[in-house]
Amino acid sequence: MKKYFFLGLMGSAVFFNSCSDTVENEIITDPVQQRTLLSKITTVYYDNPASPQTTVSTLEYNSQGQLIKTLSEGRSSINEYDSSGKPVKTNYYKTDGTLEYYALYTYNNDQLQNVKAIYSDTNLNRTINYTYSNGKVATSTLCQTANCSNPSISSYTYNGDNITVETSELGGTITFFTKNEYLYDNQLNPYTFTNKYFRIMMGGAYALSKNNYTSEKISFKDSAGNWVPNQNVVYEIQYNNAQLPTQVIGKSLSGANYVKYNYEYITQ
């Protein structure tokens, strides 16, 4: 799993900020008409095994099951919706409570077309554009300039409802390519009951796929254009009675810890 991918909306905040620094729309319910909603994510990163880094993110909902507020590391985001339940604006706040930037959502009927991050310094503004194939996200393009020069592009290949290959092109003065290949279980994803537009904005195989990937092969493209294997990660997953993951531990083939996620849920 991508290391920045620890939370939906805050994950998007990291996505926008990092660039400046270098399910369905309706609520799905279970058979007894209770909503199972992701409420807390605890992530441990093992980039430095001697000193793992832990982040905790919490999600708050209204009585309709709409994600209203996200908190992570002192930062927060607050979402606004239209009458049909589509998110239309997200405000992102700094640790001191002041507004850092806001995101606006644009739709073509029921398809999310782009998300624009608007800063007080317009030089920091960012836009993510989406394309679709057979109703699924095919590409997401991050534009860091008004004319979208040197964009960063993620492309997705599916097998059924799961992304099996994710290819990323990091734009800039030096273009860098990575490829992630996945194998899956047959259980529900932690984000199964999350608003589909937030899943699109979060991006990546874990948010967009139906199931949980159990292995990840990471490669990069060398100067000759060849894909060079870089890392293999295997994920051990524990589930609750609703078939949702409660803990995911990623390890290298040597057994070294890579990342750990703990998921907590509420029902409404």
Tab-separated table of N, CA and C in Angstrom, residues 88-189:
chain	number	residue	atom	x	y	z
A	88	VAL	N	-19.269	18.660	-2.481
A	88	VAL	CA	-19.025	19.808	-3.355
A	88	VAL	C	-17.840	20.642	-2.892
A	89	LYS	N	-17.501	20.544	-1.613
A	89	LYS	CA	-16.388	21.353	-1.103
A	89	LYS	C	-15.822	20.692	0.148
A	90	THR	N	-14.498	20.741	0.270
A	90	THR	CA	-13.818	20.302	1.487
A	90	THR	C	-12.866	21.399	1.922
A	91	ASN	N	-12.993	21.839	3.163
A	91	ASN	CA	-12.080	22.819	3.739
A	91	ASN	C	-11.014	22.095	4.555
A	92	TYR	N	-9.755	22.442	4.322
A	92	TYR	CA	-8.626	21.829	5.027
A	92	TYR	C	-8.006	22.858	5.970
A	93	TYR	N	-7.857	22.475	7.230
A	93	TYR	CA	-7.396	23.397	8.254
A	93	TYR	C	-6.046	22.971	8.824
A	94	LYS	N	-5.234	23.968	9.154
A	94	LYS	CA	-3.940	23.733	9.774
A	94	LYS	C	-4.124	23.349	11.243
A	95	THR	N	-3.017	23.029	11.895
A	95	THR	CA	-3.082	22.636	13.300
A	95	THR	C	-3.549	23.787	14.193
A	96	ASP	N	-3.357	25.040	13.747
A	96	ASP	CA	-3.804	26.182	14.549
A	96	ASP	C	-5.257	26.555	14.264
A	97	GLY	N	-5.922	25.790	13.405
A	97	GLY	CA	-7.333	26.025	13.120
A	97	GLY	C	-7.609	26.971	11.975
A	98	THR	N	-6.567	27.543	11.375
A	98	THR	CA	-6.776	28.442	10.245
A	98	THR	C	-6.872	27.639	8.946
A	99	LEU	N	-7.596	28.203	7.986
A	99	LEU	CA	-7.798	27.523	6.709
A	99	LEU	C	-6.499	27.475	5.920
A	100	GLU	N	-6.115	26.283	5.484
A	100	GLU	CA	-4.930	26.127	4.646
A	100	GLU	C	-5.295	26.221	3.170
A	101	TYR	N	-6.322	25.492	2.770
A	101	TYR	CA	-6.855	25.562	1.413
A	101	TYR	C	-8.198	24.858	1.394
A	102	TYR	N	-8.901	24.953	0.261
A	102	TYR	CA	-10.151	24.212	0.120
A	102	TYR	C	-10.175	23.531	-1.236
A	103	ALA	N	-10.978	22.487	-1.336
A	103	ALA	CA	-11.094	21.717	-2.570
A	103	ALA	C	-12.516	21.812	-3.092
A	104	LEU	N	-12.655	22.018	-4.412
A	104	LEU	CA	-13.952	22.082	-5.077
A	104	LEU	C	-14.092	20.906	-6.032
A	105	TYR	N	-15.279	20.318	-6.074
A	105	TYR	CA	-15.547	19.129	-6.879
A	105	TYR	C	-16.424	19.503	-8.076
A	106	THR	N	-16.047	19.017	-9.254
A	106	THR	CA	-16.825	19.254	-10.469
A	106	THR	C	-17.279	17.919	-11.041
A	107	TYR	N	-18.553	17.860	-11.462
A	107	TYR	CA	-19.144	16.614	-11.946
A	107	TYR	C	-19.683	16.770	-13.360
A	108	ASN	N	-19.717	15.658	-14.064
A	108	ASN	CA	-20.455	15.527	-15.318
A	108	ASN	C	-21.518	14.475	-15.067
A	109	ASN	N	-22.741	14.929	-14.797
A	109	ASN	CA	-23.798	14.043	-14.318
A	109	ASN	C	-23.330	13.375	-13.033
A	110	ASP	N	-23.142	12.055	-13.025
A	110	ASP	CA	-22.739	11.372	-11.800
A	110	ASP	C	-21.257	11.022	-11.768
A	111	GLN	N	-20.480	11.516	-12.726
A	111	GLN	CA	-19.049	11.235	-12.741
A	111	GLN	C	-18.267	12.435	-12.224
A	112	LEU	N	-17.363	12.172	-11.289
A	112	LEU	CA	-16.464	13.213	-10.798
A	112	LEU	C	-15.439	13.515	-11.881
A	113	GLN	N	-15.410	14.758	-12.352
A	113	GLN	CA	-14.498	15.136	-13.427
A	113	GLN	C	-13.169	15.668	-12.910
A	114	ASN	N	-13.216	16.493	-11.878
A	114	ASN	CA	-11.968	17.006	-11.315
A	114	ASN	C	-12.180	17.513	-9.901
A	115	VAL	N	-11.072	17.648	-9.196
A	115	VAL	CA	-11.037	18.257	-7.872
A	115	VAL	C	-9.960	19.329	-7.914
A	116	LYS	N	-10.336	20.544	-7.536
A	116	LYS	CA	-9.395	21.666	-7.563
A	116	LYS	C	-9.070	22.103	-6.143
A	117	ALA	N	-7.782	22.188	-5.833
A	117	ALA	CA	-7.318	22.697	-4.546
A	117	ALA	C	-7.001	24.177	-4.716
A	118	ILE	N	-7.651	25.015	-3.914
A	118	ILE	CA	-7.528	26.462	-4.037
A	118	ILE	C	-6.825	27.018	-2.804
A	119	TYR	N	-5.687	27.665	-3.024
A	119	TYR	CA	-4.898	28.281	-1.959
A	119	TYR	C	-4.980	29.803	-2.053
A	120	SER	N	-4.650	30.479	-0.954
A	120	SER	CA	-4.570	31.940	-0.996
A	120	SER	C	-3.458	32.382	-1.931
A	121	ASP	N	-2.381	31.620	-1.989
A	121	ASP	CA	-1.321	31.826	-2.972
A	121	ASP	C	-1.671	30.986	-4.194
A	122	THR	N	-2.143	31.640	-5.248
A	122	THR	CA	-2.646	30.904	-6.412
A	122	THR	C	-1.568	30.070	-7.094
A	123	ASN	N	-0.305	30.349	-6.824
A	123	ASN	CA	0.768	29.538	-7.406
A	123	ASN	C	0.755	28.105	-6.875
A	124	LEU	N	0.083	27.904	-5.755
A	124	LEU	CA	0.016	26.576	-5.153
A	124	LEU	C	-1.208	25.783	-5.606
A	125	ASN	N	-2.093	26.397	-6.375
A	125	ASN	CA	-3.315	25.718	-6.797
A	125	ASN	C	-3.008	24.448	-7.579
A	126	ARG	N	-3.805	23.427	-7.358
A	126	ARG	CA	-3.631	22.129	-8.005
A	126	ARG	C	-4.982	21.621	-8.495
A	127	THR	N	-4.952	20.814	-9.553
A	127	THR	CA	-6.171	20.186	-10.070
A	127	THR	C	-5.896	18.727	-10.381
A	128	ILE	N	-6.807	17.852	-9.985
A	128	ILE	CA	-6.744	16.450	-10.381
A	128	ILE	C	-7.915	16.169	-11.312
A	129	ASN	N	-7.617	15.725	-12.532
A	129	ASN	CA	-8.630	15.390	-13.528
A	129	ASN	C	-8.749	13.877	-13.656
A	130	TYR	N	-9.971	13.401	-13.909
A	130	TYR	CA	-10.234	11.965	-13.995
A	130	TYR	C	-10.821	11.586	-15.346
A	131	THR	N	-10.432	10.415	-15.852
A	131	THR	CA	-11.084	9.818	-17.009
A	131	THR	C	-11.599	8.442	-16.598
A	132	TYR	N	-12.553	7.934	-17.395
A	132	TYR	CA	-13.232	6.696	-17.026
A	132	TYR	C	-13.305	5.739	-18.206
A	133	SER	N	-13.375	4.459	-17.885
A	133	SER	CA	-13.592	3.409	-18.877
A	133	SER	C	-14.531	2.381	-18.268
A	134	ASN	N	-15.653	2.157	-18.929
A	134	ASN	CA	-16.664	1.214	-18.424
A	134	ASN	C	-17.096	1.552	-17.000
A	135	GLY	N	-17.190	2.847	-16.718
A	135	GLY	CA	-17.662	3.296	-15.421
A	135	GLY	C	-16.631	3.295	-14.318
A	136	LYS	N	-15.415	2.874	-14.609
A	136	LYS	CA	-14.347	2.834	-13.607
A	136	LYS	C	-13.295	3.888	-13.927
A	137	VAL	N	-12.616	4.372	-12.890
A	137	VAL	CA	-11.558	5.359	-13.094
A	137	VAL	C	-10.432	4.729	-13.896
A	138	ALA	N	-10.082	5.353	-15.018
A	138	ALA	CA	-9.002	4.847	-15.872
A	138	ALA	C	-7.704	5.585	-15.608
A	139	THR	N	-7.793	6.915	-15.449
A	139	THR	CA	-6.600	7.715	-15.171
A	139	THR	C	-6.950	8.851	-14.221
A	140	SER	N	-5.970	9.277	-13.464
A	140	SER	CA	-6.053	10.521	-12.700
A	140	SER	C	-4.804	11.326	-13.022
A	141	THR	N	-5.006	12.598	-13.331
A	141	THR	CA	-3.910	13.463	-13.764
A	141	THR	C	-3.816	14.659	-12.837
A	142	LEU	N	-2.678	14.800	-12.175
A	142	LEU	CA	-2.441	15.925	-11.281
A	142	LEU	C	-1.742	17.032	-12.046
A	143	CYS	N	-2.405	18.175	-12.133
A	143	CYS	CA	-1.842	19.346	-12.807
A	143	CYS	C	-1.363	20.337	-11.753
A	144	GLN	N	-0.086	20.707	-11.847
A	144	GLN	CA	0.497	21.623	-10.873
A	144	GLN	C	0.637	23.037	-11.419
A	145	THR	N	0.314	23.213	-12.706
A	145	THR	CA	0.369	24.525	-13.335
A	145	THR	C	-0.923	24.750	-14.102
A	146	ALA	N	-1.179	26.012	-14.463
A	146	ALA	CA	-2.417	26.353	-15.160
A	146	ALA	C	-2.531	25.643	-16.502
A	147	ASN	N	-1.405	25.462	-17.198
A	147	ASN	CA	-1.441	24.786	-18.501
A	147	ASN	C	-1.174	23.287	-18.387
A	148	CYS	N	-1.078	22.793	-17.164
A	148	CYS	CA	-0.879	21.362	-16.884
A	148	CYS	C	0.375	20.820	-17.564
A	149	SER	N	1.451	21.577	-17.501
A	149	SER	CA	2.726	21.087	-18.021
A	149	SER	C	3.338	20.112	-17.024
A	150	ASN	N	4.003	19.083	-17.533
A	150	ASN	CA	4.647	18.060	-16.704
A	150	ASN	C	3.716	17.502	-15.625
A	151	PRO	N	2.552	16.983	-16.008
A	151	PRO	CA	1.622	16.457	-15.005
A	151	PRO	C	2.102	15.132	-14.426
A	152	SER	N	1.522	14.765	-13.305
A	152	SER	CA	1.710	13.430	-12.741
A	152	SER	C	0.462	12.616	-13.058
A	153	ILE	N	0.654	11.414	-13.610
A	153	ILE	CA	-0.470	10.628	-14.119
A	153	ILE	C	-0.451	9.228	-13.515
A	154	SER	N	-1.596	8.794	-13.028
A	154	SER	CA	-1.778	7.413	-12.583
A	154	SER	C	-2.769	6.735	-13.513
A	155	SER	N	-2.412	5.537	-13.992
A	155	SER	CA	-3.270	4.769	-14.895
A	155	SER	C	-3.577	3.422	-14.259
A	156	TYR	N	-4.818	2.948	-14.457
A	156	TYR	CA	-5.272	1.740	-13.781
A	156	TYR	C	-5.737	0.677	-14.769
A	157	THR	N	-5.332	-0.570	-14.515
A	157	THR	CA	-5.807	-1.733	-15.259
A	157	THR	C	-6.578	-2.623	-14.299
A	158	TYR	N	-7.770	-3.058	-14.713
A	158	TYR	CA	-8.660	-3.808	-13.830
A	158	TYR	C	-8.810	-5.260	-14.259
A	159	ASN	N	-9.081	-6.092	-13.270
A	159	ASN	CA	-9.612	-7.432	-13.486
A	159	ASN	C	-10.892	-7.493	-12.674
A	160	GLY	N	-12.036	-7.385	-13.337
A	160	GLY	CA	-13.294	-7.265	-12.623
A	160	GLY	C	-13.356	-5.941	-11.888
A	161	ASP	N	-13.576	-5.999	-10.573
A	161	ASP	CA	-13.701	-4.783	-9.768
A	161	ASP	C	-12.421	-4.419	-9.033
A	162	ASN	N	-11.328	-5.089	-9.345
A	162	ASN	CA	-10.063	-4.820	-8.667
A	162	ASN	C	-9.007	-4.315	-9.638
A	163	ILE	N	-8.203	-3.365	-9.179
A	163	ILE	CA	-7.071	-2.869	-9.960
A	163	ILE	C	-5.921	-3.860	-9.812
A	164	THR	N	-5.455	-4.380	-10.918
A	164	THR	CA	-4.342	-5.334	-10.881
A	164	THR	C	-3.009	-4.676	-11.193
A	165	VAL	N	-3.036	-3.593	-11.973
A	165	VAL	CA	-1.806	-2.869	-12.301
A	165	VAL	C	-2.077	-1.375	-12.184
A	166	GLU	N	-1.225	-0.696	-11.452
A	166	GLU	CA	-1.280	0.761	-11.315
A	166	GLU	C	0.066	1.323	-11.775
A	167	THR	N	0.030	2.122	-12.830
A	167	THR	CA	1.248	2.731	-13.367
A	167	THR	C	1.219	4.221	-13.073
A	168	SER	N	2.296	4.728	-12.500
A	168	SER	CA	2.361	6.134	-12.115
A	168	SER	C	3.528	6.822	-12.800
A	169	GLU	N	3.246	7.994	-13.325
A	169	GLU	CA	4.265	8.850	-13.939
A	169	GLU	C	4.351	10.127	-13.126
A	170	LEU	N	5.453	10.310	-12.429
A	170	LEU	CA	5.653	11.501	-11.615
A	170	LEU	C	6.277	12.577	-12.477
A	171	GLY	N	5.499	13.633	-12.752
A	171	GLY	CA	5.985	14.698	-13.615
A	171	GLY	C	6.940	15.633	-12.899
A	172	GLY	N	7.622	16.443	-13.663
A	172	GLY	CA	8.590	17.386	-13.122
A	172	GLY	C	9.753	17.536	-14.072
A	173	THR	N	10.838	18.114	-13.591
A	173	THR	CA	12.011	18.280	-14.448
A	173	THR	C	12.591	16.927	-14.846
A	174	ILE	N	12.449	15.937	-13.955
A	174	ILE	CA	12.864	14.566	-14.256
A	174	ILE	C	11.652	13.661	-14.059
A	175	THR	N	11.234	12.990	-15.115
A	175	THR	CA	10.069	12.116	-15.036
A	175	THR	C	10.458	10.764	-14.452
A	176	PHE	N	9.639	10.280	-13.533
A	176	PHE	CA	9.918	9.015	-12.850
A	176	PHE	C	8.696	8.119	-12.965
A	177	PHE	N	8.899	6.859	-13.358
A	177	PHE	CA	7.804	5.919	-13.555
A	177	PHE	C	7.873	4.790	-12.527
A	178	THR	N	6.724	4.437	-11.963
A	178	THR	CA	6.629	3.267	-11.096
A	178	THR	C	5.439	2.415	-11.528
A	179	LYS	N	5.510	1.131	-11.208
A	179	LYS	CA	4.410	0.210	-11.506
A	179	LYS	C	4.159	-0.663	-10.288
A	180	ASN	N	2.892	-0.760	-9.902
A	180	ASN	CA	2.484	-1.603	-8.785
A	180	ASN	C	1.527	-2.669	-9.307
A	181	GLU	N	1.828	-3.933	-8.992
A	181	GLU	CA	0.992	-5.052	-9.423
A	181	GLU	C	0.440	-5.757	-8.191
A	182	TYR	N	-0.850	-6.129	-8.244
A	182	TYR	CA	-1.541	-6.588	-7.048
A	182	TYR	C	-2.244	-7.926	-7.242
A	183	LEU	N	-2.315	-8.697	-6.133
A	183	LEU	CA	-3.186	-9.859	-6.010
A	183	LEU	C	-4.119	-9.614	-4.823
A	184	TYR	N	-5.332	-10.198	-4.870
A	184	TYR	CA	-6.382	-9.832	-3.917
A	184	TYR	C	-6.968	-11.025	-3.174
A	185	ASP	N	-7.614	-10.701	-2.026
A	185	ASP	CA	-8.471	-11.665	-1.350
A	185	ASP	C	-9.888	-11.510	-1.908
A	186	ASN	N	-10.875	-12.108	-1.235
A	186	ASN	CA	-12.263	-11.975	-1.680
A	186	ASN	C	-13.133	-11.330	-0.608
A	187	GLN	N	-12.501	-10.536	0.272
A	187	GLN	CA	-13.221	-9.882	1.362
A	187	GLN	C	-13.424	-8.397	1.051
A	188	LEU	N	-14.276	-7.765	1.851
A	188	LEU	CA	-14.609	-6.366	1.624
A	188	LEU	C	-13.451	-5.444	2.004
A	189	ASN	N	-13.308	-4.378	1.248
A	189	ASN	CA	-12.325	-3.334	1.489
A	189	ASN	C	-12.778	-2.456	2.660
